[in-house]
Coordinates of C-alpha atoms and ligand atoms in Angstrom, one line a residue:
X1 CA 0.0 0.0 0.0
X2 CA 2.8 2.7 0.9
X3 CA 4.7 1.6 -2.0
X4 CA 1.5 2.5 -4.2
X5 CA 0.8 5.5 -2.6
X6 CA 5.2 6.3 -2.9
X7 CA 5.1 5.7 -6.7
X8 CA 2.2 7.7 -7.6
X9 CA 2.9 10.8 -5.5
X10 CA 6.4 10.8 -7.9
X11 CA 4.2 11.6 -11.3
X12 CA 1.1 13.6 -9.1
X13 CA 1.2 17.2 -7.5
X14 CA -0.2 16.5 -3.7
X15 CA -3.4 17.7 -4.3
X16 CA -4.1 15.2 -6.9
X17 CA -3.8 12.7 -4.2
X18 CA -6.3 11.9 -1.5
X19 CA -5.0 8.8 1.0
X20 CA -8.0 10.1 3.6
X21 CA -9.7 6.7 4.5
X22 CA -13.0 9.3 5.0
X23 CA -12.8 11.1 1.9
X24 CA -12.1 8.0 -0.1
X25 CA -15.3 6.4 1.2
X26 CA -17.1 9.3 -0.3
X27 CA -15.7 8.2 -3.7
X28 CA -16.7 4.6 -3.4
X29 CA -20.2 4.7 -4.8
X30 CA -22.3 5.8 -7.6
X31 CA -26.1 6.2 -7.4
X32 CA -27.1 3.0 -8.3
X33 CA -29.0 0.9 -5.0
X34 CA -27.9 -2.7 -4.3
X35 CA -24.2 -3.1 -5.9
X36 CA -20.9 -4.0 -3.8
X37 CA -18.4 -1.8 -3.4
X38 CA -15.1 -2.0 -2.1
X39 CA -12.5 0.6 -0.3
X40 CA -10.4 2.4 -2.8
X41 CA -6.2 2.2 -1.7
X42 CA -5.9 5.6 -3.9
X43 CA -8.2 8.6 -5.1
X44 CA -6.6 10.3 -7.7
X45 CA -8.4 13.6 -8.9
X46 CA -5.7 14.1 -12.2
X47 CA -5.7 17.4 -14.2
X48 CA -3.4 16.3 -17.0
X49 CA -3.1 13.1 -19.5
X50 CA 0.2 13.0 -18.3
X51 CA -1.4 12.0 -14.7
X52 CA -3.6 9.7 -15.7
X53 CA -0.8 8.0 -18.1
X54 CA 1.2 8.3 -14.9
X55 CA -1.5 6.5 -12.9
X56 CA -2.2 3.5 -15.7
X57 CA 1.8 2.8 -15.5
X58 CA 1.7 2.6 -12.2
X59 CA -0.9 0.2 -11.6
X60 CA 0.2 -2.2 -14.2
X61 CA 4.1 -2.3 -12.0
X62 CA 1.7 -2.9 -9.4
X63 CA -1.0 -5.2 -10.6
X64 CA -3.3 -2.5 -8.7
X65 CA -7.0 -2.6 -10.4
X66 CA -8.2 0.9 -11.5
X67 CA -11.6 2.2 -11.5
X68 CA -12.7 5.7 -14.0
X69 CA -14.8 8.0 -12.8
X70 CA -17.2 10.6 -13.5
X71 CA -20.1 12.1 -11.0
X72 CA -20.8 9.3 -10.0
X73 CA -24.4 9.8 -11.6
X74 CA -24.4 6.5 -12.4
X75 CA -27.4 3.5 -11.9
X76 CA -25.1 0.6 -12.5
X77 CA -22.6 0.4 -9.8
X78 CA -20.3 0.8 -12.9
X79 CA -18.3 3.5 -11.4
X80 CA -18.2 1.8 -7.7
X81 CA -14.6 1.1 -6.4
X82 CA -13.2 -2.0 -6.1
X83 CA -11.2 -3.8 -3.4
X84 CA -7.8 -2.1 -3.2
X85 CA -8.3 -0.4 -6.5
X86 CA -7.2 3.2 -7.3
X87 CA -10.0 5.5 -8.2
X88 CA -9.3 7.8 -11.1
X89 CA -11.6 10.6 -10.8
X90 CA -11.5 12.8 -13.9
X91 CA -13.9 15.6 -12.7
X92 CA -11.3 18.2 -12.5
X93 CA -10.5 17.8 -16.5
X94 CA -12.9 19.6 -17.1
X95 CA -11.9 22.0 -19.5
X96 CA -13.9 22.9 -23.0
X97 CA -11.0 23.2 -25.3
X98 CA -12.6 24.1 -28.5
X99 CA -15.9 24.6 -30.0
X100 CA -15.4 25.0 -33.7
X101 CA -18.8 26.5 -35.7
X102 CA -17.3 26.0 -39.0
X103 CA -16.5 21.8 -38.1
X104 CA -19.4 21.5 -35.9
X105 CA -17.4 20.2 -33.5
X106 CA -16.7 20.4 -29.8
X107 CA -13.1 18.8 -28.2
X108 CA -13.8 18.5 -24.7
X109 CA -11.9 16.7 -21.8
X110 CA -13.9 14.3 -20.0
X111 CA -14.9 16.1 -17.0
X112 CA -16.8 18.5 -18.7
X113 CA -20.4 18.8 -16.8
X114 CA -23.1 17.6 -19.6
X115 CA -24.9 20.8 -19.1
X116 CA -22.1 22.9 -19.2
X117 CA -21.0 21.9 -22.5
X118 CA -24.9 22.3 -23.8
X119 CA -24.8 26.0 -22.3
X120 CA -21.6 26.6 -24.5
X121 CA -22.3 24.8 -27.4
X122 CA -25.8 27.0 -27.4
X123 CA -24.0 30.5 -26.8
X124 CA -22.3 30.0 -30.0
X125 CA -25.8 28.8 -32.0
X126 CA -25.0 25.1 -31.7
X127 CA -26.5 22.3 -30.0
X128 CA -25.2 19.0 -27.9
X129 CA -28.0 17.1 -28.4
X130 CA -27.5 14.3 -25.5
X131 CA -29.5 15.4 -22.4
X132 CA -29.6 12.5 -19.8
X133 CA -32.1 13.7 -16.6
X134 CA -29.2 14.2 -14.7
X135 CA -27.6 17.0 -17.0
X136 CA -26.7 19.1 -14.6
X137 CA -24.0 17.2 -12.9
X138 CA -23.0 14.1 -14.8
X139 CA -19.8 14.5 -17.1
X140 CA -19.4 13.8 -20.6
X141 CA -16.5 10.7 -19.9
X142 CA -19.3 9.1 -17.5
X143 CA -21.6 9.7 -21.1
X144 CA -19.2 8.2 -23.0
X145 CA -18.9 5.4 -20.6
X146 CA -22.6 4.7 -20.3
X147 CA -23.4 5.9 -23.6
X148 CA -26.0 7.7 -21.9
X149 CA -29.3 8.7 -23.6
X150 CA -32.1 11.6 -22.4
X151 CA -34.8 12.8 -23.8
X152 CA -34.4 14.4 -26.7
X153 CA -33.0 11.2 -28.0
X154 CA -36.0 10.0 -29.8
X155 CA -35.2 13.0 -32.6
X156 CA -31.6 13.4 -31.5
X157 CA -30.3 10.2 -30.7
X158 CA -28.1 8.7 -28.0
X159 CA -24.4 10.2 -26.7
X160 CA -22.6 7.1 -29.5
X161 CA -24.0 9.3 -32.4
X162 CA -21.8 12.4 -31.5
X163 CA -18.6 10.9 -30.6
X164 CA -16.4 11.7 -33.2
X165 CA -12.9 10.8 -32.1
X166 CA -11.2 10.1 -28.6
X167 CA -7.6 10.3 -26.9
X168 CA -7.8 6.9 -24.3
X169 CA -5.0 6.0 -21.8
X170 CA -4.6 2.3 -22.2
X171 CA -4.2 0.3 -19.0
X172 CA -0.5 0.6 -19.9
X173 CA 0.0 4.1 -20.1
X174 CA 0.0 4.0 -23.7
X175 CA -1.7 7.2 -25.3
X176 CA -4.3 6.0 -28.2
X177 CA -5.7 8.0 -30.9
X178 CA -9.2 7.1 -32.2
X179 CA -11.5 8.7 -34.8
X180 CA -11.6 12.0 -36.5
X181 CA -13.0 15.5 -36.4
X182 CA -13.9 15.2 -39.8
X183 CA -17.6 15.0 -41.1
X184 CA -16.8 11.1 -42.4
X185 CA -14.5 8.7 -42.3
X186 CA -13.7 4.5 -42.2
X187 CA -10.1 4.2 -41.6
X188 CA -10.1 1.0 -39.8
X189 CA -12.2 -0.2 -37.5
X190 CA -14.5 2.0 -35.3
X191 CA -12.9 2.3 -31.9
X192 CA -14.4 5.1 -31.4
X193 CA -17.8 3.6 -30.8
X194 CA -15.9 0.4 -29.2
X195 CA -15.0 2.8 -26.5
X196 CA -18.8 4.4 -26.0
X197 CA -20.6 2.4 -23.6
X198 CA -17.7 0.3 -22.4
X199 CA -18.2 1.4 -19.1
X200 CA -14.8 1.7 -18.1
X201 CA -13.2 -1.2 -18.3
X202 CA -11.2 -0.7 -21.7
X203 CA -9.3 2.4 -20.9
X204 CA -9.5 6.0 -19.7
X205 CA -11.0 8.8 -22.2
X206 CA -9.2 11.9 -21.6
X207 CA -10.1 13.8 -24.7
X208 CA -13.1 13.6 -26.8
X209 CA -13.9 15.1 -30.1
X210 CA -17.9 15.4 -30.4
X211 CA -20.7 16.5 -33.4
X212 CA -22.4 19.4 -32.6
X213 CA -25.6 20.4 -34.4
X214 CA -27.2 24.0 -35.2
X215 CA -29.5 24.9 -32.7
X216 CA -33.1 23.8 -33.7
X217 CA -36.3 26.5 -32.4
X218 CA -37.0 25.9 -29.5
X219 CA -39.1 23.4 -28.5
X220 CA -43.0 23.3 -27.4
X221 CA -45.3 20.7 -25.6
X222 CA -48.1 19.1 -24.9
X223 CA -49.2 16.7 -22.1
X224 CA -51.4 14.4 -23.0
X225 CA -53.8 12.1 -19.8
X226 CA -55.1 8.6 -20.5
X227 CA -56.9 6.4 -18.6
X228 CA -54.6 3.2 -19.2
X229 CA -51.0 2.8 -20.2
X230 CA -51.8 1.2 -23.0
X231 CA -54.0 4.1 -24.5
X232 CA -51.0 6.5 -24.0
X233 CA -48.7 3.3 -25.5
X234 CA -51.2 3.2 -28.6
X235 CA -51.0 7.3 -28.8
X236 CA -47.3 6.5 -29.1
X237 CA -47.8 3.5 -31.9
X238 CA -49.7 6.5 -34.1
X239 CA -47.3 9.3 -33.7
X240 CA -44.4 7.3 -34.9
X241 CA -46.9 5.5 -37.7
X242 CA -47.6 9.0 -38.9
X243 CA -44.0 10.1 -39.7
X244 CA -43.8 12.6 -36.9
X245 CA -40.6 13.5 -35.1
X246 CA -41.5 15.1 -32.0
X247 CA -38.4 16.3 -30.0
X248 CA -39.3 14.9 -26.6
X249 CA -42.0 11.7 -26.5
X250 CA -42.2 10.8 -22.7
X251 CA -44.5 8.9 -20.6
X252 CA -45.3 8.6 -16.5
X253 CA -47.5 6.6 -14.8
X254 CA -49.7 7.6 -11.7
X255 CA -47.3 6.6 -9.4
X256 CA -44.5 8.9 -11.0
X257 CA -46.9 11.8 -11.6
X258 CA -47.6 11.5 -7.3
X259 CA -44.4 11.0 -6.7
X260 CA -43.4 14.2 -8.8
X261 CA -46.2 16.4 -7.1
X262 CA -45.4 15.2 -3.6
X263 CA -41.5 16.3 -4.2
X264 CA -41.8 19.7 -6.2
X265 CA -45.8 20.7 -6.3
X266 CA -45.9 20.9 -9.6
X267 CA -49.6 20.2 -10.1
X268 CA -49.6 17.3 -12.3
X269 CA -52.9 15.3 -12.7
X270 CA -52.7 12.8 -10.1
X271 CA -56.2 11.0 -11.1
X272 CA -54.8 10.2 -14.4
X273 CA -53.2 6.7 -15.0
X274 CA -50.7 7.9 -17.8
X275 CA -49.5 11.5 -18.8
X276 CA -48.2 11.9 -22.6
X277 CA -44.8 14.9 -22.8
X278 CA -44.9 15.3 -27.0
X279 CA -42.9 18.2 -27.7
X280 CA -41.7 19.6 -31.0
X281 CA -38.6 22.1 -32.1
X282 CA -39.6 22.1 -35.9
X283 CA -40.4 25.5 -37.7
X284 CA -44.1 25.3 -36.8
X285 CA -44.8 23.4 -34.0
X286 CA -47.9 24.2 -32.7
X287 CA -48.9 23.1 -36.0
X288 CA -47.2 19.8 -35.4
X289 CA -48.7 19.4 -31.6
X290 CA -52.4 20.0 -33.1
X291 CA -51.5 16.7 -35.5
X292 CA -50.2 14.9 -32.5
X293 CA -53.0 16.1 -30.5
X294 CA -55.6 14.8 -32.7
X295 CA -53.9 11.5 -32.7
X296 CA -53.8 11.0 -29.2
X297 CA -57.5 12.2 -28.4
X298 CA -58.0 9.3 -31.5
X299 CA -55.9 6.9 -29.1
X300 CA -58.3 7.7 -26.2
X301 CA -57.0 10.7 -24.3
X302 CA -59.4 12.0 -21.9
X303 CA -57.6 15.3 -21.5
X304 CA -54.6 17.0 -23.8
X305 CA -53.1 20.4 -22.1
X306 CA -50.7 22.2 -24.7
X307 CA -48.4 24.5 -23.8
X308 CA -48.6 28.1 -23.7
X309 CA -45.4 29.0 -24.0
X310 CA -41.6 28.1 -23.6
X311 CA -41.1 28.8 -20.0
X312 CA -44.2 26.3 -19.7
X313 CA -43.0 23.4 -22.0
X314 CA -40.1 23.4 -20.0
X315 CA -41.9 22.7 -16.5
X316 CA -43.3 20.0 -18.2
X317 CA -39.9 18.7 -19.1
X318 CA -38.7 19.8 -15.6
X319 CA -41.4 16.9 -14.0
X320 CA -40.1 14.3 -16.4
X321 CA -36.2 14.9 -15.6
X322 CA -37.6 14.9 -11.7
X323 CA -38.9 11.2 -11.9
X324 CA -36.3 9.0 -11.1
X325 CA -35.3 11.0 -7.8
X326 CA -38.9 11.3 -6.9
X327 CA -39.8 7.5 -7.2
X328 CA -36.7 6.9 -5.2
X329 CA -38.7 8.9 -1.8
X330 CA -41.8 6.7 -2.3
X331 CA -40.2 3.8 0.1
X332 CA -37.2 3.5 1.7
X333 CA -35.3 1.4 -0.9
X334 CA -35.9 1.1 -4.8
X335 CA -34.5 -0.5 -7.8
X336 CA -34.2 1.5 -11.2
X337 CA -34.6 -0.6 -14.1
X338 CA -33.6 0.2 -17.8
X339 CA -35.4 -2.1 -20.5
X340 CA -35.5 -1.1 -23.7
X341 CA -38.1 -2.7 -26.0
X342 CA -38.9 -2.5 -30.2
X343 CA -41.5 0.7 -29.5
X344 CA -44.3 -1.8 -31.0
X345 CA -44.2 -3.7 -27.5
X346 CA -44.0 -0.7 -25.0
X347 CA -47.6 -1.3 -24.3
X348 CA -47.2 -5.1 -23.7
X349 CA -43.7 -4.3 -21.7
X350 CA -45.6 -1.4 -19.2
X351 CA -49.0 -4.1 -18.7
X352 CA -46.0 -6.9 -18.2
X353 CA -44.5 -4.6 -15.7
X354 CA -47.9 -4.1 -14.0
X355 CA -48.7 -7.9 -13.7
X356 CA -45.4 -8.4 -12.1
X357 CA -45.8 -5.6 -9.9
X358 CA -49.3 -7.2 -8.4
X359 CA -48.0 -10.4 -8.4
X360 CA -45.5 -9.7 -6.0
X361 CA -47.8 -7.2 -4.3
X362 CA -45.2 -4.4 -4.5
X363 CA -45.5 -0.7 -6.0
X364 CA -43.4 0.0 -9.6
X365 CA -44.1 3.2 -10.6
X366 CA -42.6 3.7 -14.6
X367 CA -41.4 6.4 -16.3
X368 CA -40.3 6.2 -19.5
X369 CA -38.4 7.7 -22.7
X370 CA -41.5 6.0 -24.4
X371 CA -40.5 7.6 -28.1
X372 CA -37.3 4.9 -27.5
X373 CA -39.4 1.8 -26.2
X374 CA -36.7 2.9 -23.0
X375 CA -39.0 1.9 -19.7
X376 CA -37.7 3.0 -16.1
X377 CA -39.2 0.4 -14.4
X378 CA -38.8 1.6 -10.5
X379 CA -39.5 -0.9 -7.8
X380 CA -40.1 0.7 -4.8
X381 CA -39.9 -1.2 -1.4
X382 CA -39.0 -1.4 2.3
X383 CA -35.2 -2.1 2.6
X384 CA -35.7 -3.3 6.7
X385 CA -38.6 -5.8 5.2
X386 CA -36.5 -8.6 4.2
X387 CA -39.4 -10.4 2.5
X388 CA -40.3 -7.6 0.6
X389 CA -36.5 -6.9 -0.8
X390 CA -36.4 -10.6 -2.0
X391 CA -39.4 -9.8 -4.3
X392 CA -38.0 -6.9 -5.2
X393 CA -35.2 -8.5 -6.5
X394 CA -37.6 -10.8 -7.8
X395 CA -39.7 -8.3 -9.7
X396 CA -36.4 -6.6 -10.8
X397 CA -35.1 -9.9 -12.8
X398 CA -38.8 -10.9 -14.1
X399 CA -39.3 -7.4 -15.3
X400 CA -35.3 -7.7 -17.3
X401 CA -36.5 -11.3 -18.1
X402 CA -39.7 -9.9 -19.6
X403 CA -38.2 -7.2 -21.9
X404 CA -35.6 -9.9 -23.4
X405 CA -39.1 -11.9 -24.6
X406 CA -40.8 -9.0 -26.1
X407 CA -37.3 -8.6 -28.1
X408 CA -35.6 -5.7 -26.3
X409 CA -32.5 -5.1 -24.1
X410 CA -31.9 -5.5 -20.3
X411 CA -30.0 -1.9 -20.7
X412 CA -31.5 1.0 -23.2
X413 CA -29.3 3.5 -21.2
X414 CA -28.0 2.9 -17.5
X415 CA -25.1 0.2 -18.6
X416 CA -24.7 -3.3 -17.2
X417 CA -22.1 -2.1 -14.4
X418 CA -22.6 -4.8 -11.2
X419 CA -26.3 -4.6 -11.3
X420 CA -27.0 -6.3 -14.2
X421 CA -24.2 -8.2 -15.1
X422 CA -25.9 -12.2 -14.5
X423 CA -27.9 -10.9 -17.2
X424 CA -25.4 -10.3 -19.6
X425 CA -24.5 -13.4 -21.1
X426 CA -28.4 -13.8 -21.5
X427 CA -28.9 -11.1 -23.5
X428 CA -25.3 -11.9 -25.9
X429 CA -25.6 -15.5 -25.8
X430 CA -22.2 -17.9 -25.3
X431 CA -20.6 -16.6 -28.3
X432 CA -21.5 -13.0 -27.4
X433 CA -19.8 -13.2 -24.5
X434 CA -16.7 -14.9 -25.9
X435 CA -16.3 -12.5 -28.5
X436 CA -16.5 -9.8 -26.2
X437 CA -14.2 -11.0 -23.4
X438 CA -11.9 -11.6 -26.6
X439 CA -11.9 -7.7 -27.0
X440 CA -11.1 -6.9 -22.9
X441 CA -8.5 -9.2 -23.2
X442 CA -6.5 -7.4 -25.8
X443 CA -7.1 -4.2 -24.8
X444 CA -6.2 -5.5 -20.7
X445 CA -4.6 -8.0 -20.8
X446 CA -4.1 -8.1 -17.1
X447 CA -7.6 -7.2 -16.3
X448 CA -6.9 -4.1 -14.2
X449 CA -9.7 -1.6 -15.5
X450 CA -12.5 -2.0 -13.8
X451 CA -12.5 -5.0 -13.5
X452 CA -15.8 -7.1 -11.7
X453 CA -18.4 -5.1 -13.8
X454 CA -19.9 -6.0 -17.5
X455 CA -18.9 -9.5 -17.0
Ligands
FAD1 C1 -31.5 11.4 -11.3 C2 -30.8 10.7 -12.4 C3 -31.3 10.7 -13.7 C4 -30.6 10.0 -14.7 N1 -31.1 10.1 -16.0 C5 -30.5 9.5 -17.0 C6 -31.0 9.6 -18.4 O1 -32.0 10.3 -18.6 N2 -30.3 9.0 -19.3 C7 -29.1 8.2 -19.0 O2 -28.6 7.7 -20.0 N3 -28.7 8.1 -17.8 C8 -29.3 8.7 -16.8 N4 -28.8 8.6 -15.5 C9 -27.6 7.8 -15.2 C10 -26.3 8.6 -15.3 O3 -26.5 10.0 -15.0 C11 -25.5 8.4 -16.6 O4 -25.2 7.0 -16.7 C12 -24.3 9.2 -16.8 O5 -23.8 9.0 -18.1 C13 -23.2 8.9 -15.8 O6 -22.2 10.0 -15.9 P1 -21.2 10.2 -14.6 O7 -20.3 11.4 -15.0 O8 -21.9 10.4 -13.4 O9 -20.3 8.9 -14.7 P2 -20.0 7.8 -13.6 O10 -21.3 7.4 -12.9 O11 -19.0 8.3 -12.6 O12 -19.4 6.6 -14.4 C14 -20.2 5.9 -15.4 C15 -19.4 4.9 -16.1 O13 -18.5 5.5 -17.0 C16 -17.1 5.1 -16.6 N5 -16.3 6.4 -16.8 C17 -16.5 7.6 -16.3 N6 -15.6 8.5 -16.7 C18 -14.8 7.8 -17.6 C19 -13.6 8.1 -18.4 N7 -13.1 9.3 -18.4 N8 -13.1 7.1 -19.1 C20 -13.6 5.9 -19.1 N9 -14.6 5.5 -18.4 C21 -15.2 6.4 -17.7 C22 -17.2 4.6 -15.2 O14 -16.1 3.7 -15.0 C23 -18.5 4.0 -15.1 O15 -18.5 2.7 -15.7 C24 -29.4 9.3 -14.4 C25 -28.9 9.3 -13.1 C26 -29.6 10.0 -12.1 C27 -29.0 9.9 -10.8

């Protein structure tokens, strides 16, 4: 341990170091409920690539595993330490380097705040399109590790369709080169996109070259209330039927909508089973929320509330982003799921969800980026109840087991991380898994980054 803590004060400056058994607790964890975590032998908060190739050497002399890190935002236990490990923590490279409105690009280090890099790309009429719920704090290496998603993804798409190129500290200290900041290219294969979503666990991102867009209008919404999940699921089947791109296409149940009120007041309809978000940044979209409208009173809508105005399409997006966090204060405990399914079988995914949630007699509220098929599936329990945790659990892995029949993922967004990773080789298959293990292996070959999670 001294010798670790010796050889990586000789490449750090002091305050890059933190040995404080307190303060190192405090980096242990992510957000996610219900995943192990071990004590970190090393926080290291680097400001350089130099550091962090520093760190990398230093663990493979040592053998010492290394765990990335972002905000620790994340719902996988994905970022949680490990046993002994060192925890590289790469929120203070945070700096915006460029922002080019000719190339449309942004270069960015990888502790850039997601929201922060939105605000500048905006300032100078251009638009980061990935906007995951927790904007505000989570950084864009913990995006590119999770290739998170958000809600404008259903027009937009996810964080993987803006990462151009990447600089990525190999477990060895090597410096890689990925990518491009041009418009196209297919030298090779894509590492790039290898790296987003890889939670980690094939090297450290310390540079990232990222597609920006011109800044659409801005957008406006509706909320639509239905008596039945499946009504608002069938509203959904008819706006995406009709060859409409609406900006923002979320659902929440009752239980979210209470949830949502009882934490902020924002006077949702709490005697509604379902509330439709639609909003639209095209040139007209009033125009285009009339259309949309129209198809959801056809669907069965009892109620449909536009918009007036900006400042009021953005409450309405201010509830959605609240969900999560709210469901989490219904009980003591809860478990966040992240199944994505073909947007044909949201309806039969939600009722699944529903069945399971009665059968075991427990309360799942679900939000979801419906316009995706992406359901947050939130079981909510009593963490002192230890009956009611095993059905949780229960509920958790029938509701995974459910969206892997109706042909969808056990992860639209949230990552595999600890949480979900007996579910993995489910999802991939023997030869999935092969293949992939094939890929760690030669990019660490001594399996110290992050190792224990995916697999
Ligand atoms: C309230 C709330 C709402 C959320 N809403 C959404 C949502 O709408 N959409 C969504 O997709 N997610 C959502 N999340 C989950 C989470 O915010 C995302 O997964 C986010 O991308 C994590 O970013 P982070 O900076 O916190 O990364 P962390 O949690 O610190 O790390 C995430 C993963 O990335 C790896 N990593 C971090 N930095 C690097 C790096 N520089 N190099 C290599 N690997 C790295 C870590 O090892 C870990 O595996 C939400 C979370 C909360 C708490």
């Amino acid at each position: 341990m001294n010798d670790l803590l010796e050889r990586l004060r000789t490449g750090l400056p002091a305050e890059a170091l933190i040995s404080d058994p307190d303060i190192m607790a405090s980096y242990a964890k992510d957000s996610a409920g219900f995943c192990d975590a071990g004590a970190p032998a090393a926080v290291v908060l680097p400001r350089t690539t130099e550091q962090v190739q520093h760190v990398m050497r230093t663990a493979t002399a040592l053998r010492v595993p290394v765990v990335p890190q972002g905000a620790r935002t994340g719902l996988s236990g994905g970022a949680n330490a490990v046993e002994g490990c060192i925890v590289l923590s790469l929120t203070k490279m945070d700096r915006i380097l460029e922002i080019s409105t000719v190339d449309r690009i942004a270069v960015v280090e990888p502790g850039v705040v997601n929201a922060v890099l939105s605000r500048a790309a905006a300032d100078q009429g251009l638009y980061y399109p990935p906007d995951p719920s927790s904007w505000e704090t989570c950084t864009i290496g913990g995006n590119i590790g999770t290739a998170a998603g958000g809600l404008c993804c259903v027009k937009y798409g996810v964080t993987a369709e803006y990462v151009l190129g990447l600089e990525v500290v190999l477990a060895d200290g090597r410096l890689l080169t990925t990518g491009r900041r041009t418009a196209k290219g297919v030298a090779g294969y894509d590492l790039t996109r290898l790296f987003v979503g890889s939670e980690g666990s094939l090297g450290v991102v310390v540079k990232a070259v990222l597609a920006l867009k011109p800044a659409p209008p801005r957008q406006l919404a509706l909320a639509a209330e239905f008596s039945s999940a499946a009504a608002a699921c069938d509203a959904i089947c008819r706006i995406m039927e009709r060859g409409h791109t609406p900006s923002l296409l979320e659902l929440m149940d009752r239980t979210t909508i209470r949830a949502v009120n009882a934490m902020a007041q924002m006077g949702l309809p709490e005697t509604t089973e379902a509330l439709l978000l639609a909003a639209f940044d095209t040139p007209d979209p009033a125009a285009d929320l009339a259309a949309v409208g129209e198809l959801c009173a056809a669907a069965g809508a009892t109620e449909i509330v536009p918009a007036d105005d900006e400042a009021e399409s953005e409450l309405l997006l201010q509830a959605r982003r609240l969900s999560l966090t709210a469901l989490e204060t219904v009980k003591s405990a809860t478990m966040i799921d992240d199944v994505c399914v073909p947007r044909s079988k949201l309806g039969a995914m939600i009722e699944g969800t529903a069945v399971i949630a009665e059968k075991h007699d427990l309360t799942i509220g679900v939000c979801a980026h419906a316009g995706d098929g992406n359901t947050h599936p939130v079981v909510c329990f009593d963490h002192d109840d230890p009956d009611e945790s095993r059905r949780a659990r229960e509920s958790f892995d029938e509701i995974m087991a459910l969206g892997l029949e109706l042909g969808g993922t056990i992860t639209g967004e949230h990552g595999v991380g600890v949480l979900k990773k007996e579910w993995l080789g489910r999802e991939l298959g023997p030869v999935g898994v092969e293949m992939q293990r094939g890929v760690k292996q030669a990019f660490d070959p001594l399996g110290l980054l992050n190792p224990g999670k995916l697999f």
